[in-house]
mmCIF file of C-alpha atoms in Angstrom:
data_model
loop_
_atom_site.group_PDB
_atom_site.id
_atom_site.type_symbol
_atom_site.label_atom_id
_atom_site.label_comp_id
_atom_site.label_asym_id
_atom_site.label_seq_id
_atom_site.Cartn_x
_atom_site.Cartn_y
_atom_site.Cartn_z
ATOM 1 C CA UNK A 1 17.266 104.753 141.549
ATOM 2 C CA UNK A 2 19.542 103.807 138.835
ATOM 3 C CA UNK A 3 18.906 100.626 137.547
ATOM 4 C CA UNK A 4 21.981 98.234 135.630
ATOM 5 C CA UNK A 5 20.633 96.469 132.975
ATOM 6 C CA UNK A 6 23.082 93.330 131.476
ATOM 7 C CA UNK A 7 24.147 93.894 128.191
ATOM 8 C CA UNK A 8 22.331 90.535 127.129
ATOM 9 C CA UNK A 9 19.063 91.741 128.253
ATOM 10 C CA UNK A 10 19.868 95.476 126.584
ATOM 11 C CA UNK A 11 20.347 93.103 123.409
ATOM 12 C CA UNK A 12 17.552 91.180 123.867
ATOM 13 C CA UNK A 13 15.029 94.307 124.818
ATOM 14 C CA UNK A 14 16.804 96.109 121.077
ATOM 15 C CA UNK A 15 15.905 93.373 119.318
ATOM 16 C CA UNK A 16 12.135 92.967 120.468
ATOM 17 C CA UNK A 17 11.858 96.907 119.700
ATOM 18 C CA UNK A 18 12.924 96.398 115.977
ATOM 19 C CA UNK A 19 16.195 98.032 116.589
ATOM 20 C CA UNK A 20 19.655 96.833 115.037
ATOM 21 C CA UNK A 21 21.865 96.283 117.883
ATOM 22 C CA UNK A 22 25.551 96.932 117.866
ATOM 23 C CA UNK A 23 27.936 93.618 119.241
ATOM 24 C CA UNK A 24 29.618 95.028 122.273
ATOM 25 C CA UNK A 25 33.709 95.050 121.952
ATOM 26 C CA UNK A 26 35.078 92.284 124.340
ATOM 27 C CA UNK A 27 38.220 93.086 125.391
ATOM 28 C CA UNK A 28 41.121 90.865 123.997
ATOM 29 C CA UNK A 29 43.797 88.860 125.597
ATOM 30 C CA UNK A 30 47.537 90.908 125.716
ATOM 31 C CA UNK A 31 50.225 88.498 125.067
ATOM 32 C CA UNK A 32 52.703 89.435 127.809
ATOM 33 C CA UNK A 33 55.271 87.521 127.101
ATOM 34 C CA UNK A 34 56.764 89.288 124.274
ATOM 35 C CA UNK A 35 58.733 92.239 124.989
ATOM 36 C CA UNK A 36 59.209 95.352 122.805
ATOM 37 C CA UNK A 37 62.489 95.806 120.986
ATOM 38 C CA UNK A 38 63.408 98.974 119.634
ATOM 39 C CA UNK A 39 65.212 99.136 116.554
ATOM 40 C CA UNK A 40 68.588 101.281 117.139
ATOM 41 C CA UNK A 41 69.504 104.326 115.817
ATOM 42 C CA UNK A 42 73.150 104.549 113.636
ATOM 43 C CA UNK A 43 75.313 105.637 115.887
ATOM 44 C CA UNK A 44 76.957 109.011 114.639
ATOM 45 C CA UNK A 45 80.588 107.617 115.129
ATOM 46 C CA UNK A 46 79.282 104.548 112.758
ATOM 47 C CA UNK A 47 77.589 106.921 110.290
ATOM 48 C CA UNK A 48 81.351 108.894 110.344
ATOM 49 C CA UNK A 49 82.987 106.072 109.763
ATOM 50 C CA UNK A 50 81.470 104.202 106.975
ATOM 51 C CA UNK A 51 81.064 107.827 105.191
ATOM 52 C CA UNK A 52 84.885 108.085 105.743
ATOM 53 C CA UNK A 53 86.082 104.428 104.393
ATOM 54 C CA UNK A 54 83.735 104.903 101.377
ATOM 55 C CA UNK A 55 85.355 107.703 100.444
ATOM 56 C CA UNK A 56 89.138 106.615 101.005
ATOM 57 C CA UNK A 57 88.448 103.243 98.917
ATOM 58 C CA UNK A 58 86.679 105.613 96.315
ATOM 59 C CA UNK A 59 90.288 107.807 96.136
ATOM 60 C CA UNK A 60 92.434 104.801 96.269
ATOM 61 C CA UNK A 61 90.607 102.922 93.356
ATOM 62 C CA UNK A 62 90.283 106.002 91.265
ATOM 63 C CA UNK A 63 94.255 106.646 91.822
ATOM 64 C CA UNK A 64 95.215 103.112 91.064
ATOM 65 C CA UNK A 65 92.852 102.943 88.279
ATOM 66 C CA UNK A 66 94.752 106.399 86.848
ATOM 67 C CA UNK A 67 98.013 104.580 87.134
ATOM 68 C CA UNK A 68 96.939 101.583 85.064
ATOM 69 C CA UNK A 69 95.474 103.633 82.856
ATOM 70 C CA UNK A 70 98.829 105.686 81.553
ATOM 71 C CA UNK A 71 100.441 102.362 81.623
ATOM 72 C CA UNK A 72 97.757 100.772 79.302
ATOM 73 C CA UNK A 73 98.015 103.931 76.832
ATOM 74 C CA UNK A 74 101.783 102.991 76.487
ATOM 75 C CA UNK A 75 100.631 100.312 74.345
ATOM 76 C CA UNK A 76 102.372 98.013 77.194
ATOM 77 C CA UNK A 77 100.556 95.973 79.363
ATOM 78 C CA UNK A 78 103.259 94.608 81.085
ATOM 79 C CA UNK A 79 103.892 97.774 82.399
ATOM 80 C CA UNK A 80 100.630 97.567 84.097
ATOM 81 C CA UNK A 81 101.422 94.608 85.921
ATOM 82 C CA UNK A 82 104.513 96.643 87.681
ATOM 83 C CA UNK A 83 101.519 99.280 88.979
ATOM 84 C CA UNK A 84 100.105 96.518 90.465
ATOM 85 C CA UNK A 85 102.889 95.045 91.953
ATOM 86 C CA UNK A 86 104.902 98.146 92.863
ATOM 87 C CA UNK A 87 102.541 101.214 92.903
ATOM 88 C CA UNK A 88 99.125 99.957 94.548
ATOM 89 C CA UNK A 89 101.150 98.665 97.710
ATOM 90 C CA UNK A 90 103.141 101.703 97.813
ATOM 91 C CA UNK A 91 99.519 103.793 97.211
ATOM 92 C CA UNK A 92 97.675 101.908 100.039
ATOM 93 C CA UNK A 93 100.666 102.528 102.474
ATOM 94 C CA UNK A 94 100.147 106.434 101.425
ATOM 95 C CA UNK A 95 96.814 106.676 101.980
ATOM 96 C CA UNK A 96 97.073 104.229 105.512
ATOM 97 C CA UNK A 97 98.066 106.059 108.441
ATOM 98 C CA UNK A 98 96.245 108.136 111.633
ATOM 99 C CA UNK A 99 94.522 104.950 112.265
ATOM 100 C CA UNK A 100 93.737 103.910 109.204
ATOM 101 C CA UNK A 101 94.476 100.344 106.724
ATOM 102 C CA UNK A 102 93.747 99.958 103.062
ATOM 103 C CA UNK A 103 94.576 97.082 101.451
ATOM 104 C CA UNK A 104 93.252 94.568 98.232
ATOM 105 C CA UNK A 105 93.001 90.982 98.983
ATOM 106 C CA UNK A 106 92.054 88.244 96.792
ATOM 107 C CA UNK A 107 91.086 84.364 97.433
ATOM 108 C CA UNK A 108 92.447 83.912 93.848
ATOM 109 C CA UNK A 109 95.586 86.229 94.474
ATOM 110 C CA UNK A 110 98.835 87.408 92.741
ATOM 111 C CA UNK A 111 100.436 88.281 95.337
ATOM 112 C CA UNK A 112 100.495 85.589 98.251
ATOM 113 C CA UNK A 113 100.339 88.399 100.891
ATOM 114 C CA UNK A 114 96.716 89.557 99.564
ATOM 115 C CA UNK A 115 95.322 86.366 100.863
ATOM 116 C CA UNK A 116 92.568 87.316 103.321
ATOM 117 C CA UNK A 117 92.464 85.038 106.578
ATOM 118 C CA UNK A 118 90.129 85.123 109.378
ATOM 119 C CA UNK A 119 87.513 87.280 109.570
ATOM 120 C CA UNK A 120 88.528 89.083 105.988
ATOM 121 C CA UNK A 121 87.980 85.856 104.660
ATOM 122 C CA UNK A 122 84.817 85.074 106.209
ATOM 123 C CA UNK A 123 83.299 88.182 104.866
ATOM 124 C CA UNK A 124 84.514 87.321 101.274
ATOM 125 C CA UNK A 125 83.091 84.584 101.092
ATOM 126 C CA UNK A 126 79.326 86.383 102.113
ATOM 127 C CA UNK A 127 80.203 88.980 99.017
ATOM 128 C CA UNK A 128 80.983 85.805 97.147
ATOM 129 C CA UNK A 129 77.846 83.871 97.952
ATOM 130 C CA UNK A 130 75.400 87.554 97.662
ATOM 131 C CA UNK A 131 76.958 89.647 94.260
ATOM 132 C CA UNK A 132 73.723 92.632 95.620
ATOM 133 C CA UNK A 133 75.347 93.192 98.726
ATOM 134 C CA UNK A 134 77.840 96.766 97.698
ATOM 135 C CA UNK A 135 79.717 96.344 101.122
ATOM 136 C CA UNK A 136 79.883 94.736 104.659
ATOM 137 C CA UNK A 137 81.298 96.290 107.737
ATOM 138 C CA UNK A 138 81.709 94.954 111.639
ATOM 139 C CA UNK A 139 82.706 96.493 114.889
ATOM 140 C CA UNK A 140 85.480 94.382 116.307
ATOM 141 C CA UNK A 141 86.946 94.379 119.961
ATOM 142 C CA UNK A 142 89.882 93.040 120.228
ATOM 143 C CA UNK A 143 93.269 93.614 122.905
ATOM 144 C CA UNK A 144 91.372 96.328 124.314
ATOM 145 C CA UNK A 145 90.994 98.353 121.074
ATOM 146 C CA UNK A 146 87.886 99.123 119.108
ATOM 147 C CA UNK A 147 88.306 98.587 115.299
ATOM 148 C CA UNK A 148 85.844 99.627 112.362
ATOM 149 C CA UNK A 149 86.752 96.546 109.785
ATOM 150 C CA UNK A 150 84.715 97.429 106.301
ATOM 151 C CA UNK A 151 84.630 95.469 102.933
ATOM 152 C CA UNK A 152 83.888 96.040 99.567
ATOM 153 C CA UNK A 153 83.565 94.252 95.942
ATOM 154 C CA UNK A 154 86.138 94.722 93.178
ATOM 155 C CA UNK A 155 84.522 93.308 89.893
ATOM 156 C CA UNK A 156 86.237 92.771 86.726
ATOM 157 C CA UNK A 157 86.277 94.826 84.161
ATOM 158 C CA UNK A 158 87.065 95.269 80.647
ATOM 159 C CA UNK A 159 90.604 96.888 81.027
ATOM 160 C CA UNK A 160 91.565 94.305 83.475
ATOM 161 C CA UNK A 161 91.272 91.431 81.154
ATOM 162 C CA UNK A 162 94.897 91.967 80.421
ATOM 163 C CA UNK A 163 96.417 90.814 83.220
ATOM 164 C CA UNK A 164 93.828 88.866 84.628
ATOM 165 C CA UNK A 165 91.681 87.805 81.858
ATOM 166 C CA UNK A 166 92.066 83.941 79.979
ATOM 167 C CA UNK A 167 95.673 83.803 79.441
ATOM 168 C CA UNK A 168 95.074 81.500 76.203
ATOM 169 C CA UNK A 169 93.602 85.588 75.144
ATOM 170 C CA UNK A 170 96.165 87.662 76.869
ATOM 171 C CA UNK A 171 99.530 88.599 75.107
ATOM 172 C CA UNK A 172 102.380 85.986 75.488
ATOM 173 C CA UNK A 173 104.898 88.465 76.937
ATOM 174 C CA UNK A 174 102.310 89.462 79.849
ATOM 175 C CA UNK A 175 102.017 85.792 80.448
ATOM 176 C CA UNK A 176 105.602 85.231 80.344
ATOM 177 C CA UNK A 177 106.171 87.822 82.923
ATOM 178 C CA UNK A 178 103.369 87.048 84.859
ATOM 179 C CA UNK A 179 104.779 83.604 85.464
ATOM 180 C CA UNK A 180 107.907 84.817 85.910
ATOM 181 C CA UNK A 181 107.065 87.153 88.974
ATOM 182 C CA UNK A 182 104.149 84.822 90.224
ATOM 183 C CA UNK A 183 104.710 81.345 89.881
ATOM 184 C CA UNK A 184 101.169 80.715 91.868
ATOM 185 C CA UNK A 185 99.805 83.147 90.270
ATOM 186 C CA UNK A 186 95.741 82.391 90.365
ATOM 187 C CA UNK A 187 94.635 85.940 89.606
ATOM 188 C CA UNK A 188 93.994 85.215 85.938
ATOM 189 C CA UNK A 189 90.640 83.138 84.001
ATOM 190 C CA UNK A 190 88.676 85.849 85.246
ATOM 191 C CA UNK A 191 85.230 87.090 83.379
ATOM 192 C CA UNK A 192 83.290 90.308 82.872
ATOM 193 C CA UNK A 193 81.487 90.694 86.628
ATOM 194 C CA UNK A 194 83.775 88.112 88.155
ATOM 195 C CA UNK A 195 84.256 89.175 91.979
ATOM 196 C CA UNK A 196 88.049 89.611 91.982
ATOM 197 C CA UNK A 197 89.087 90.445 95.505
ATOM 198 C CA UNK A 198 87.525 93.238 97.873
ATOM 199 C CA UNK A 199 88.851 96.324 99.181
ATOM 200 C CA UNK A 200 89.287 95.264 103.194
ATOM 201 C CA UNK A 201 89.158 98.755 105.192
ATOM 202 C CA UNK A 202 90.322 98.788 109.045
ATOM 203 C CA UNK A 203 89.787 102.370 110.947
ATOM 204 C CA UNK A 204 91.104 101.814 114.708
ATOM 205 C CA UNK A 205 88.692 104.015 117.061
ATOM 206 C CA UNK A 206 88.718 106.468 118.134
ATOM 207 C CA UNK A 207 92.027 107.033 116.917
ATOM 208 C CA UNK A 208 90.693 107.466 113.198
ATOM 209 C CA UNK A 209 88.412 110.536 113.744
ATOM 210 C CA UNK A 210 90.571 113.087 112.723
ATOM 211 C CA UNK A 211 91.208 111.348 109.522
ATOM 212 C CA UNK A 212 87.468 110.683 109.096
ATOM 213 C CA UNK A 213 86.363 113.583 109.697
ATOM 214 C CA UNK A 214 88.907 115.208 106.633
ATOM 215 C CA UNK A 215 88.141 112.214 104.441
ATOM 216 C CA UNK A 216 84.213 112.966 104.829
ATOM 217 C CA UNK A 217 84.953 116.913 104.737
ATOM 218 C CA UNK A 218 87.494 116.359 101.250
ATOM 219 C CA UNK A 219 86.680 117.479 97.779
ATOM 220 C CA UNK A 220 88.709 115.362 96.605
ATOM 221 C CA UNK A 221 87.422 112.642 94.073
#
């Protein structure tokens, strides 16, 4: 006959005999209430598209900075000014197109069209406020159409300073023409590491596949 014996008494009869004995496990409580989230995977379209807007604001800022840099070894700054005004809009409409937007916008612009507004603006102002961030991108839904929006930093650098450095340091024929052109001009007073303005990025999917996948696929540099 098989006889239970309570795990008290086994604890109790262990101890008389000398011997060590072990606690028993109770089992614990579950907490129910708290359901199990998994983190999601990228998405390959996602993983596509941020590969692909990297690498057209890496060919458009190497291209414009190319331009400004044959105009600087002119010895004329001011010519630099008319790549900036002339060439980089004409450069961005180039490389726009099969669903694709590139364009520069500023809070402390030249030009009064490269004011960002609405959401551009809102995610300027979070590469503002966090200089570690390198880019910020958002799925939008809007009219019925699925758009990839994606932003990144443009710092200032030495061979800006210029055009857009302290104008009390810049040469007085670059200011002159600078006011001339822009009379609310606020794209100058700008420092080493200043954030400048961000290149805004706006793929319309899935129309911008193609493209992506030739941007992604390109040697170019």
């Amino acid at each position: 006959m098989l006889i239970l014996v309570p795990a008290a008494l086994l604890l109790a009869i262990l101890a008389c005999n000398g011997e060590k004995a072990e606690p028993v496990a109770q089992p614990k409580d579950q907490d129910t209430t708290q359901k199990l989230v998994a983190t999601p995977l990228p998405n390959p379209d996602e993983i596509l598209v941020k590969a692909a807007s990297e690498k057209l604001v890496d060919q458009f800022s190497r291209r414009l900075r190319s331009e400004l840099m044959d105009a600087m070894a002119k010895g004329d700054a001011a010519s630099a000014i008319a790549v900036c005004s002339k060439k980089a809009p004409a450069l961005a409409m180039e490389m726009s197109g099969e669903g694709w937007s590139i364009r520069r916008l500023s809070m402390r612009q030249r030009n009064p069209d490269n004011y960002p507004v609405s959401t551009d603006a809102a995610f300027y102002q979070q590469l503002t406020a966090d200089t570690a961030l390198t880019y910020l991108a958002t799925w939008k839904f809007e009219f019925k159409r699925r758009t990839y929006n994606y932003y990144q930093p443009i710092y200032m650098q030495a061979m800006c300073k210029s055009c857009h450095g302290k104008t009390e340091e810049m040469d007085p024929a670059v200011v002159a023409q600078l006011t001339k052109l822009y009379p609310d001009d606020r794209a100058v007073g700008f420092e080493d590491g200043d954030l400048r303005g961000i290149f805004a990025v706006v793929a319309q999917w899935p129309e911008a596949k193609a493209k992506a996948e030739k941007l992604v696929s390109s040697s170019e540099k």
